[in-house]
JSON list of C-alpha atoms in Angstrom, two decimals:
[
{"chain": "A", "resi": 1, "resn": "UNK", "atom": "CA", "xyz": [0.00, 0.00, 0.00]},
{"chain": "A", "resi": 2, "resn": "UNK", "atom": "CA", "xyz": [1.23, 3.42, -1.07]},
{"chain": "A", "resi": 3, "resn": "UNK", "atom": "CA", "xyz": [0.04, 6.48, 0.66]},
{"chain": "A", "resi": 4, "resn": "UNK", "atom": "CA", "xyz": [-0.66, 9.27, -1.55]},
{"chain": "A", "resi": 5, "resn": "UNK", "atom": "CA", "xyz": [-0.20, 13.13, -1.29]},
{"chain": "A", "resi": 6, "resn": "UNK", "atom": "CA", "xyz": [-2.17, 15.66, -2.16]},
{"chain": "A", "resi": 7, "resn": "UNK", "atom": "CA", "xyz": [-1.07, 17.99, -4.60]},
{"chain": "A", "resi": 8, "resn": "UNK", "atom": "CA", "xyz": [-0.81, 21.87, -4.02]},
{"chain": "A", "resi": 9, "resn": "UNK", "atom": "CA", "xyz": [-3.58, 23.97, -6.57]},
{"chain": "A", "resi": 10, "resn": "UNK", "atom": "CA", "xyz": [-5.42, 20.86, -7.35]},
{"chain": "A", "resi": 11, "resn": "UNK", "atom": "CA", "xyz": [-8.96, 19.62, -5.94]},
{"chain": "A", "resi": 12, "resn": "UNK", "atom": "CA", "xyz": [-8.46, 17.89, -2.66]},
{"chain": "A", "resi": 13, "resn": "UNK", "atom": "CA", "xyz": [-11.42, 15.78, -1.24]},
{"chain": "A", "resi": 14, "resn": "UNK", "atom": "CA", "xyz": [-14.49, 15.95, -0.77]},
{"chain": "A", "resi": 15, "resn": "UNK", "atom": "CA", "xyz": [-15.55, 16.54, 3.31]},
{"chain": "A", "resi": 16, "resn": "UNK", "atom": "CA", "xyz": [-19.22, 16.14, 4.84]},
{"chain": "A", "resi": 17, "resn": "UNK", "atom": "CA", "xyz": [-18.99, 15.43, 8.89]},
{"chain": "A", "resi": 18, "resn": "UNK", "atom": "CA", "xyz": [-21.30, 16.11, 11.67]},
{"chain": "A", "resi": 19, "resn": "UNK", "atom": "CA", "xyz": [-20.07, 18.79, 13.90]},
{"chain": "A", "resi": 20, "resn": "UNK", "atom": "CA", "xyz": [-20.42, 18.29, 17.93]},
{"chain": "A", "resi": 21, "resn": "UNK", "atom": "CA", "xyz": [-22.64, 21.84, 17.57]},
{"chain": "A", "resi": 22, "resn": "UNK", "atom": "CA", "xyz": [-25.62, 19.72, 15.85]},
{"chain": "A", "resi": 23, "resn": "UNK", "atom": "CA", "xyz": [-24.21, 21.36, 12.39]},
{"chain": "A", "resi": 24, "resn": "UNK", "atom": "CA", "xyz": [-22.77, 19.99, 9.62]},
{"chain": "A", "resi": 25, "resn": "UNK", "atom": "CA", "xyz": [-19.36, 20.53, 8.06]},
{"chain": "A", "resi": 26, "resn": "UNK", "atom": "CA", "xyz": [-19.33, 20.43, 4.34]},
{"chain": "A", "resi": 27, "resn": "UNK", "atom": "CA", "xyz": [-15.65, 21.71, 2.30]},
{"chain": "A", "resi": 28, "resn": "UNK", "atom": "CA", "xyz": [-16.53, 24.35, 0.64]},
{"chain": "A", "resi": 29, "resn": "UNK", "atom": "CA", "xyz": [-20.10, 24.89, 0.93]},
{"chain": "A", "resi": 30, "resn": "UNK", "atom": "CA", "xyz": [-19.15, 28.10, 3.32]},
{"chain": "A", "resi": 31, "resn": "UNK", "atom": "CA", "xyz": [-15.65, 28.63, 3.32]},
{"chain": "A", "resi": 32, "resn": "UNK", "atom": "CA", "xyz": [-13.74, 30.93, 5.01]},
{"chain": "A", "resi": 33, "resn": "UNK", "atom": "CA", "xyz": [-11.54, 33.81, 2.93]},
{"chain": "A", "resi": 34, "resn": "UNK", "atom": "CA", "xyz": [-8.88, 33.02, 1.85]},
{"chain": "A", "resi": 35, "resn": "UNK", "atom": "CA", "xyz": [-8.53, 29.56, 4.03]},
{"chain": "A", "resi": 36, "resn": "UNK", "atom": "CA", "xyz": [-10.22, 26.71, 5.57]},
{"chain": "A", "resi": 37, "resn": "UNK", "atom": "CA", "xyz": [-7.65, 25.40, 7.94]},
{"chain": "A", "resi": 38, "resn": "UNK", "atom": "CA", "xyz": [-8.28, 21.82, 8.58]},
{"chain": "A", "resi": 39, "resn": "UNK", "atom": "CA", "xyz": [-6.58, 20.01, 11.44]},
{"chain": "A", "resi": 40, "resn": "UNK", "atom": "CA", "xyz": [-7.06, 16.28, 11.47]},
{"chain": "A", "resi": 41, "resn": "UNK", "atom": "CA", "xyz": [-5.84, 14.63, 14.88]},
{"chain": "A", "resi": 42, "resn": "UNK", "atom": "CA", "xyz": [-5.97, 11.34, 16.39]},
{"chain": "A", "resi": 43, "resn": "UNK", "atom": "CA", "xyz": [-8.57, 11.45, 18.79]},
{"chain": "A", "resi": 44, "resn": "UNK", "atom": "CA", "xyz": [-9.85, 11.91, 22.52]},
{"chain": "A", "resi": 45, "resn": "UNK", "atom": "CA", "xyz": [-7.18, 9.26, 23.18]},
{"chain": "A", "resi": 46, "resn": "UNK", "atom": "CA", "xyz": [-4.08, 11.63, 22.68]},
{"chain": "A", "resi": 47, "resn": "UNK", "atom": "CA", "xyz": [-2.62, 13.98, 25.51]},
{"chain": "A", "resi": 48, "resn": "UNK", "atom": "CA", "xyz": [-0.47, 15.67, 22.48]},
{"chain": "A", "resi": 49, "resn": "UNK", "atom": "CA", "xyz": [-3.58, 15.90, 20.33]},
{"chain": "A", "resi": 50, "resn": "UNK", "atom": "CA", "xyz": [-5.35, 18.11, 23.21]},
{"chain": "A", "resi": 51, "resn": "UNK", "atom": "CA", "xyz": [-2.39, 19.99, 24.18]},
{"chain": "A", "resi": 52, "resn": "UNK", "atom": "CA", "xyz": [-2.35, 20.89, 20.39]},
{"chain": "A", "resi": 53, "resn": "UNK", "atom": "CA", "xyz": [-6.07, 21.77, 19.73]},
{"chain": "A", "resi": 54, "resn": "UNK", "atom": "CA", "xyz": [-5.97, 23.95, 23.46]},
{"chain": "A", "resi": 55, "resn": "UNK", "atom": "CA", "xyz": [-3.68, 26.03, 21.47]},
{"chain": "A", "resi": 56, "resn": "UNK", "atom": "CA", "xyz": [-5.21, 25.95, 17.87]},
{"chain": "A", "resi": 57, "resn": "UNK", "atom": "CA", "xyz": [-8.58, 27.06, 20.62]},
{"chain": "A", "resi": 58, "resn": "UNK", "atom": "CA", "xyz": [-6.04, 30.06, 21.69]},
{"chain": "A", "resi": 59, "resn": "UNK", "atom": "CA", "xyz": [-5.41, 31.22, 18.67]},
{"chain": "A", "resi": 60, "resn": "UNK", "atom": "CA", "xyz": [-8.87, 31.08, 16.93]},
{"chain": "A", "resi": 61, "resn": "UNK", "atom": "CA", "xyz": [-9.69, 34.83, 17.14]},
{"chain": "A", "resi": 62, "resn": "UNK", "atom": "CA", "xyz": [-6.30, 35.24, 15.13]},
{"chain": "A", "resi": 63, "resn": "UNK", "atom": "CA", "xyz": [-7.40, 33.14, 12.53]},
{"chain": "A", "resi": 64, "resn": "UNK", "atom": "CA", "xyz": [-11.31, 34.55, 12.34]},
{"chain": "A", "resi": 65, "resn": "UNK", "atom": "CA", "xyz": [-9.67, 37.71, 12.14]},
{"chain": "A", "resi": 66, "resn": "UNK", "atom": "CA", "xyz": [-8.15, 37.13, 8.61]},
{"chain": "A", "resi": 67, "resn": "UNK", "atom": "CA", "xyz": [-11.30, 35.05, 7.75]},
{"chain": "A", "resi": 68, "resn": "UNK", "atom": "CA", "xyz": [-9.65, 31.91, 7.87]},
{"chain": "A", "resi": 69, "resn": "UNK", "atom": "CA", "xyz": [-12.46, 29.09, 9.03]},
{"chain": "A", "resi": 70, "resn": "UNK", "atom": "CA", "xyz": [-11.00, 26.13, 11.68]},
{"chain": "A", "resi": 71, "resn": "UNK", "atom": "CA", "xyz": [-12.12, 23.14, 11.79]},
{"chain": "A", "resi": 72, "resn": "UNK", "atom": "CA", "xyz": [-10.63, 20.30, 13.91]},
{"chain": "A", "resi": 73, "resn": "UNK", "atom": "CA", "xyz": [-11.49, 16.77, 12.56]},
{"chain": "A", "resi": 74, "resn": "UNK", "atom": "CA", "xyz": [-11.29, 13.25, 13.37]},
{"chain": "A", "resi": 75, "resn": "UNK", "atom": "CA", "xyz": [-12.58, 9.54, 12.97]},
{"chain": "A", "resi": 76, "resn": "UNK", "atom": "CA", "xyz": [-14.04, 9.51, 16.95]},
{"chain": "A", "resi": 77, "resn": "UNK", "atom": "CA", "xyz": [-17.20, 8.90, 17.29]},
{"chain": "A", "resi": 78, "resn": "UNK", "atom": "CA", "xyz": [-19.87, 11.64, 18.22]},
{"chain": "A", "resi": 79, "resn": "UNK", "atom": "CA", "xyz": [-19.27, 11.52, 22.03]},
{"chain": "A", "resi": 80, "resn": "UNK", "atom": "CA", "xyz": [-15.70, 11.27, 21.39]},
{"chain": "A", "resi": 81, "resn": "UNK", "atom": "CA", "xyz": [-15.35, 14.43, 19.33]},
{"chain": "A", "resi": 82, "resn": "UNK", "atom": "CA", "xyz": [-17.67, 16.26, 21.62]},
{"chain": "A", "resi": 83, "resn": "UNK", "atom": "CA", "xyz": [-15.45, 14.77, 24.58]},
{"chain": "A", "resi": 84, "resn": "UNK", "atom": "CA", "xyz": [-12.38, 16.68, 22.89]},
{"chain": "A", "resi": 85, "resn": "UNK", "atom": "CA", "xyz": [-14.69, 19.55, 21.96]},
{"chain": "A", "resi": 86, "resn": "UNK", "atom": "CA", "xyz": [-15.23, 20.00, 25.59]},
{"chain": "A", "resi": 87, "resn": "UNK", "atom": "CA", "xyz": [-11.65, 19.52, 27.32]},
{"chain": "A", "resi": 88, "resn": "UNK", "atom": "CA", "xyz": [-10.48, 22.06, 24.83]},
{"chain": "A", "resi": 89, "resn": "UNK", "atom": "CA", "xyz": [-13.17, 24.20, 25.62]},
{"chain": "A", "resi": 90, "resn": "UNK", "atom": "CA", "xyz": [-13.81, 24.81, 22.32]},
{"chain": "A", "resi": 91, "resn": "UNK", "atom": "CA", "xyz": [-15.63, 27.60, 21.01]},
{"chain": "A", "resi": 92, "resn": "UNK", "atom": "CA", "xyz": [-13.92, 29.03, 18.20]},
{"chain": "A", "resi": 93, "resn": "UNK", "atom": "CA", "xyz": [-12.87, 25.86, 16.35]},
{"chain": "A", "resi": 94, "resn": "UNK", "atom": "CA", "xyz": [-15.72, 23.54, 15.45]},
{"chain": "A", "resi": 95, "resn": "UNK", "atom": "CA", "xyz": [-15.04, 20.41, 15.87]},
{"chain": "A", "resi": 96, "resn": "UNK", "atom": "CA", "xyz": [-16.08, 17.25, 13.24]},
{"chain": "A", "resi": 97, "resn": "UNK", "atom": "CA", "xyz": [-16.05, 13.79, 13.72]},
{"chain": "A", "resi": 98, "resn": "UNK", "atom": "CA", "xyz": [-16.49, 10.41, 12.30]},
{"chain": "A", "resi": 99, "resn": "UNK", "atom": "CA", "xyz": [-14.17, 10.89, 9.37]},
{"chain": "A", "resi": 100, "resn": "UNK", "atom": "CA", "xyz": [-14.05, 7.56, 7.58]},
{"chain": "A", "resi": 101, "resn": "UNK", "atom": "CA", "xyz": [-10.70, 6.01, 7.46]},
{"chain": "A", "resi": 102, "resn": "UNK", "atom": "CA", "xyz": [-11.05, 5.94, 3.74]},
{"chain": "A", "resi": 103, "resn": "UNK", "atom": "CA", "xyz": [-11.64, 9.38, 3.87]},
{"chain": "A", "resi": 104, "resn": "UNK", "atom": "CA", "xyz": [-8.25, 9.76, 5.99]},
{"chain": "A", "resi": 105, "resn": "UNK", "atom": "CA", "xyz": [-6.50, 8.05, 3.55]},
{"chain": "A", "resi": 106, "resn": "UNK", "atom": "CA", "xyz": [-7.66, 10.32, 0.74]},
{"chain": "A", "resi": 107, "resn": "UNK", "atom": "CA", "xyz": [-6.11, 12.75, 2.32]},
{"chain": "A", "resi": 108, "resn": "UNK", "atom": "CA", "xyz": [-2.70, 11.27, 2.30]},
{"chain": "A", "resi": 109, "resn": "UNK", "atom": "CA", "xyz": [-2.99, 10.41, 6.01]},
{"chain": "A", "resi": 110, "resn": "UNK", "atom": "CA", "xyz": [-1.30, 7.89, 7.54]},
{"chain": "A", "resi": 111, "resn": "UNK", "atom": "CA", "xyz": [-3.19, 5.24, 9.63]},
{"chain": "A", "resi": 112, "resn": "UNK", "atom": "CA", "xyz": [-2.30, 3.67, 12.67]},
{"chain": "A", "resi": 113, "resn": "UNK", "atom": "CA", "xyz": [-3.40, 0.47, 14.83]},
{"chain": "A", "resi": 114, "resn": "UNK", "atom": "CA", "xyz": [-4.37, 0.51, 18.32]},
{"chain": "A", "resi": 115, "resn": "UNK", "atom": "CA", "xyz": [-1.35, -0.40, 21.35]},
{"chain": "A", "resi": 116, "resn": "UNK", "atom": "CA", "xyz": [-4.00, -0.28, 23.91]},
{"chain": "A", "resi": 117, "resn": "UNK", "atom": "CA", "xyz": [-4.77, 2.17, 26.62]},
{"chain": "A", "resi": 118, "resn": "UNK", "atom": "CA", "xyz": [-2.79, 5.66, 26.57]},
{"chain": "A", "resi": 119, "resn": "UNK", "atom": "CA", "xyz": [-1.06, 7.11, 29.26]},
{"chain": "A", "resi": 120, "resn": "UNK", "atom": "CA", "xyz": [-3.88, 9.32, 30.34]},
{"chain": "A", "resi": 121, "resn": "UNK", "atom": "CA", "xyz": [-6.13, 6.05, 30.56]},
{"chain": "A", "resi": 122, "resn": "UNK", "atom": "CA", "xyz": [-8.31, 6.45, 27.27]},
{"chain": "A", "resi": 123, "resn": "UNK", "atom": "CA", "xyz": [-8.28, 3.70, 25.01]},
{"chain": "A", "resi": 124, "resn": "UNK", "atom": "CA", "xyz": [-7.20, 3.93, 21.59]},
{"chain": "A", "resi": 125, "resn": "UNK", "atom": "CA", "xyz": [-9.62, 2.84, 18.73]},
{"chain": "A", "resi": 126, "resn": "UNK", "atom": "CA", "xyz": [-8.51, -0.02, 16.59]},
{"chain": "A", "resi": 127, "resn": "UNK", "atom": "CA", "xyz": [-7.20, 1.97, 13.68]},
{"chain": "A", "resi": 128, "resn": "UNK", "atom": "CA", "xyz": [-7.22, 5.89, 13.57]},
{"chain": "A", "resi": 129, "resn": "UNK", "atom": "CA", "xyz": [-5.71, 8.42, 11.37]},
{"chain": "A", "resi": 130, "resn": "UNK", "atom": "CA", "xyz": [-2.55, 10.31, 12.61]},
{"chain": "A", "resi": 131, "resn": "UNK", "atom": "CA", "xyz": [-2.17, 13.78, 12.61]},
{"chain": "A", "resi": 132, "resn": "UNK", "atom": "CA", "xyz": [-2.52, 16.15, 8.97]},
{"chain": "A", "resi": 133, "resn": "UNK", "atom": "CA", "xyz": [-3.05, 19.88, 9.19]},
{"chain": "A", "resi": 134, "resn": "UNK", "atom": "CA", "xyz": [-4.23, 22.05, 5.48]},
{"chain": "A", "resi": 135, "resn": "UNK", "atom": "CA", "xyz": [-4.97, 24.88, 4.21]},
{"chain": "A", "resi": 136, "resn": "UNK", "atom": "CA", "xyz": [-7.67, 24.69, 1.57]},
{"chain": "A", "resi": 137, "resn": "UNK", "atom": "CA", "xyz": [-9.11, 28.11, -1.13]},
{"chain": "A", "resi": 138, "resn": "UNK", "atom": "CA", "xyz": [-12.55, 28.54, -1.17]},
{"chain": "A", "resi": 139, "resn": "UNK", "atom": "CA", "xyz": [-11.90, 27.10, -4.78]},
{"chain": "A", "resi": 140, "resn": "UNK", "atom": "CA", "xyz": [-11.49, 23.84, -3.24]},
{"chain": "A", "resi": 141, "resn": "UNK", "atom": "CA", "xyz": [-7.77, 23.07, -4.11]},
{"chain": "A", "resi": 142, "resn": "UNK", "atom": "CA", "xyz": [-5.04, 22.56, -2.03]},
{"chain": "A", "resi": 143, "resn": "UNK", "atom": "CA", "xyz": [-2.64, 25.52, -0.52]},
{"chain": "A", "resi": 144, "resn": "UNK", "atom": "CA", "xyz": [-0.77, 23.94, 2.17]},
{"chain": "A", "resi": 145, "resn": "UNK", "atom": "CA", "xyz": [-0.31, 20.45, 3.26]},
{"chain": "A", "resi": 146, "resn": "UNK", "atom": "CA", "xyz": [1.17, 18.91, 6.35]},
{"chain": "A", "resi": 147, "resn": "UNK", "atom": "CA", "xyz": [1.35, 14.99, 7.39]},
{"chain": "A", "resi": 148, "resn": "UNK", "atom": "CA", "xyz": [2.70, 13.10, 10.28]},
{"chain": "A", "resi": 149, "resn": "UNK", "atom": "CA", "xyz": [3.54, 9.54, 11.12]},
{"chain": "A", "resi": 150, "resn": "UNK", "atom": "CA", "xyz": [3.53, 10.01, 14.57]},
{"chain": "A", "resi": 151, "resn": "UNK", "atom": "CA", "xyz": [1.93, 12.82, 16.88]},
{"chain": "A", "resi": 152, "resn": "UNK", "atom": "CA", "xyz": [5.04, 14.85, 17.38]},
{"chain": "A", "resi": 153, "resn": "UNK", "atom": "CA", "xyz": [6.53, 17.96, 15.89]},
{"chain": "A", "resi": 154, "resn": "UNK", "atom": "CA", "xyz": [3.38, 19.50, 14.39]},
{"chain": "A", "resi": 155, "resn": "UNK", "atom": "CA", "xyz": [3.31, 23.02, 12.42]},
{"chain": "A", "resi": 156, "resn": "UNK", "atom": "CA", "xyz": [3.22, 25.68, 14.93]},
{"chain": "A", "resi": 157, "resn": "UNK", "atom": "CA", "xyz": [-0.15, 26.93, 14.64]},
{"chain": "A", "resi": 158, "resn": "UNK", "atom": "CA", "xyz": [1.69, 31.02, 15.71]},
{"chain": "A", "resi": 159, "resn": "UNK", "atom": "CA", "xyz": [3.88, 29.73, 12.49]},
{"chain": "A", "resi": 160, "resn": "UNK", "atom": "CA", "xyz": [0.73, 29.39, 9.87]},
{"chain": "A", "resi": 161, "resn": "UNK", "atom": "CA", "xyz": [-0.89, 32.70, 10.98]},
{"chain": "A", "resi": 162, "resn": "UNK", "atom": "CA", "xyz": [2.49, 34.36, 10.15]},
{"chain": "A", "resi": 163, "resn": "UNK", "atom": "CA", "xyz": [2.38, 32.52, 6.55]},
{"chain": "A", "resi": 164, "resn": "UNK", "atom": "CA", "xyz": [-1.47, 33.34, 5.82]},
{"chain": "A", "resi": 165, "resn": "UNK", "atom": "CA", "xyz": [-0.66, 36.93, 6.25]},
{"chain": "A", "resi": 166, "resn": "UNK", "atom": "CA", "xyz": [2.63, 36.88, 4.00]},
{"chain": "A", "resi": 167, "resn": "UNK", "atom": "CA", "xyz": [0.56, 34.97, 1.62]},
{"chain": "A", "resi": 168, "resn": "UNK", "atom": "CA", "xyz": [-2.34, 36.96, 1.30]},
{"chain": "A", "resi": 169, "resn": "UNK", "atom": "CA", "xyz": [0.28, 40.26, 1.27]},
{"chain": "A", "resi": 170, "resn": "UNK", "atom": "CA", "xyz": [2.33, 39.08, -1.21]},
{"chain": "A", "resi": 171, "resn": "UNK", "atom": "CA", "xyz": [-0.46, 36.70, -3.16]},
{"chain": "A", "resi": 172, "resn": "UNK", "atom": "CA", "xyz": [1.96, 34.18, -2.69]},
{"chain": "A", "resi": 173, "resn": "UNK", "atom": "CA", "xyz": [0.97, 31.29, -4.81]},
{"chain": "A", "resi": 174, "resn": "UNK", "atom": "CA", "xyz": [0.75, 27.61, -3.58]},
{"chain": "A", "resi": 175, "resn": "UNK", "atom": "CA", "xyz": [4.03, 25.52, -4.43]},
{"chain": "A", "resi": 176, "resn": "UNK", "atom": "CA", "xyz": [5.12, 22.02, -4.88]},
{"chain": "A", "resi": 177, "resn": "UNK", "atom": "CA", "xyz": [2.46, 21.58, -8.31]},
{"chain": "A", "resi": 178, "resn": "UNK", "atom": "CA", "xyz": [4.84, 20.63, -10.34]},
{"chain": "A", "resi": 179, "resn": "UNK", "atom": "CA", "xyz": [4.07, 16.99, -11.76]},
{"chain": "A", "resi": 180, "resn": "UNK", "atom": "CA", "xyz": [6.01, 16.16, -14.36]},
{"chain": "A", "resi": 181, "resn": "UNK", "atom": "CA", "xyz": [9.23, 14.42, -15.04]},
{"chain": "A", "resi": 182, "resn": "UNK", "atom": "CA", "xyz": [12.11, 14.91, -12.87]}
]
């Protein structure tokens, strides 16, 4: 099995999740200007996951402010996500659940088997998706793309705000299209 990558400028897939507000999350259908930031974690199960989405939580007003929409998104079920949704005290990130693991893998993530119970006591499910973080137009295509094989050493959340505002500045195009021969 080969896991694929998304490519910058080009379509990336489709998304249509329940939110833990009752709502629905569909890509695209209201996206934010000029990004939908999507941040896929693991799951309730994950001390680094939470630690991560506390501060993605901090930094929400940053990214409303430059219309950027935040979604945090993973393959937990409904009480799950809302679990998260709560520890982080979310209120400026929504937060969607029960992303198929084909869906995961569409999105060039990498999938992982459960080793049990985690060190803060939560079991993990049998196979979840590990960590991806994007940046997605309102055209649909693909700006920015980040995936991890393990939950460390994420992008800095402080470290995409800084590179939506040189983007939109400078209309800084998306990079790493290219697809021909090398």
């Amino acid at each position: 099995m080969r896991v694929q990558s998304l490519m910058p400028r080009f379509p990336v897939p489709a998304l249509n999740l329940p939110l833990t507000n009752g709502e629905r999350f569909v890509l695209g259908a209201n996206p934010g200007e000029p990004f939908d930031l999507l941040v896929f974690y693991r799951g309730l199960h994950c001390p680094i996951c939470a630690k991560y989405l506390l501060e993605l939580e901090r930094l929400a007003p940053e990214f409303a402010s430059r219309g950027v929409q935040v979604v945090a998104i993973s393959s937990d079920s409904e009480e799950r996500g809302k679990a998260m949704a709560e520890k982080v005290k979310a209120s400026g990130v929504k937060f969607a659940y029960d992303l198929s693991l084909r869906s995961a893998r569409e999105w060039g993530l990498y999938i992982s088997t459960s080793r049990g119970t985690t060190s803060i006591g939560i079991d993990e499910p049998e196979l979840f998706s590990e960590p991806g973080v994007f940046l997605v137009r309102p055209d649909g295509t693909l700006y920015y793309g980040a995936t991890q094989t393990m939950p460390f050493a994420r992008p800095q959340f402080q470290d995409l705000i800084g590179a939506i505002d040189f983007a939109v500045s400078k209309d800084y195009p998306a990079r790493g299209e290219y697809t021909g021969a090398v």
